[in-house]
Amino acid sequence: MTVEVIVNNLGVRYGEHHALQHIDFKLSGPKIYGLLGRNGAGKTSLLSILSSFRSQTEGMLTINGEEPFENAKVMSLVNFIYSKDYKEESENAKNLLKDVERYRANFDRDYADTLLKKFNLPVNKPLKKFSKGMQSAFDVVAGLASRAPITIFDEAYQGMDAPTREIFYREVLEDQAHHPRIIILSTHLVSEMDYLFDEVLILHEGKLLLQEEYESFITKGASITGETDEVDDFVRGLELKQLSVQQLGGTKSVMVFGELSEAKQKEAQQRGLEMGPVSLQDLFIHLTGEDV
């Protein structure tokens, strides 16, 4: 099923606080979107609107041309997986998945059973007796097996150990290959999850800083390292944003962001400067730093 999300001048206020301001973007086609932002950037507010948990204060968000809030047809297209409190949940995993299946038209019970085994989850044990990591794994099972046209994982890995997170990442990629849809991964584990993303959205202080294809985005970052005078002279002629500067003795390294022409790359080589890539995590950290 083809699904399109259009966000136009979206805003959310809590009293006098603007959680989101003038947000514009579009999600279309089956992709894995990485939603990044520091604490308080507005990620949860945005996802809550997309998931029909609340409505916006201003602007518009539509899914296939319709607003999702209190719209049962649209709400059924979205599955929002977030950290839940199961301390009072006496039902077991098997029965809870039956409840999920009842409301998810694309739910694949065989796949859910396969995932329960991969995550080594006891099907007849009450969820309140699961560890936090096991509860998160159960949420992931419900999200992946739902195969909702828009599947959102908001910090879904909480409590999972590294091997369990790796199973989650592998299943996201494999199931997306066979059952493509819009998947949104909201995360702070940028360096661990960046290879999953087709496209990146960064929120900063309630505004959309950028939306760009992952591969295109990371090619815009570069570190330039060499003798201090050579680096200073080279960088002085660039109309690019400087993200960070490090110096050790007579060696200096400058991180820049923007399009670096082939001529400039050749010039750097001729000057004996070393140019290196910059990770998504480093770009995210510096683009959302205090000087932004």
Tab-separated table of C-alpha atoms in Angstrom, residues 79 93-113 138 141-143 145-147:
chain	number	residue	atom	x	y	z
A	79	ASN	CA	1.740	1.615	14.549
A	93	ALA	CA	3.034	-12.458	25.216
A	94	LYS	CA	0.940	-14.949	23.267
A	95	ASN	CA	-2.388	-13.436	24.329
A	96	LEU	CA	-1.233	-9.842	23.952
A	97	LEU	CA	-0.175	-10.521	20.369
A	98	LYS	CA	-3.673	-11.835	19.689
A	99	ASP	CA	-4.963	-8.398	20.739
A	100	VAL	CA	-2.498	-6.709	18.392
A	101	GLU	CA	-3.553	-8.993	15.541
A	102	ARG	CA	-7.208	-8.041	16.049
A	103	TYR	CA	-6.502	-4.402	15.140
A	104	ARG	CA	-3.769	-4.818	12.523
A	105	ALA	CA	-4.961	-5.974	9.091
A	106	ASN	CA	-1.438	-6.844	7.903
A	107	PHE	CA	-0.381	-8.659	11.074
A	108	ASP	CA	1.645	-11.820	10.352
A	109	ARG	CA	1.254	-14.276	13.224
A	110	ASP	CA	3.785	-16.749	11.838
A	111	TYR	CA	6.381	-13.981	11.653
A	112	ALA	CA	5.504	-12.906	15.197
A	113	ASP	CA	6.070	-16.461	16.444
A	138	PHE	CA	8.127	-7.823	22.828
A	141	VAL	CA	7.863	-8.065	17.809
A	142	ALA	CA	4.452	-6.374	17.856
A	143	GLY	CA	5.742	-3.551	15.669
A	145	ALA	CA	4.839	-8.316	12.785
A	146	SER	CA	2.096	-5.693	12.413
A	147	ARG	CA	3.581	-4.649	9.070
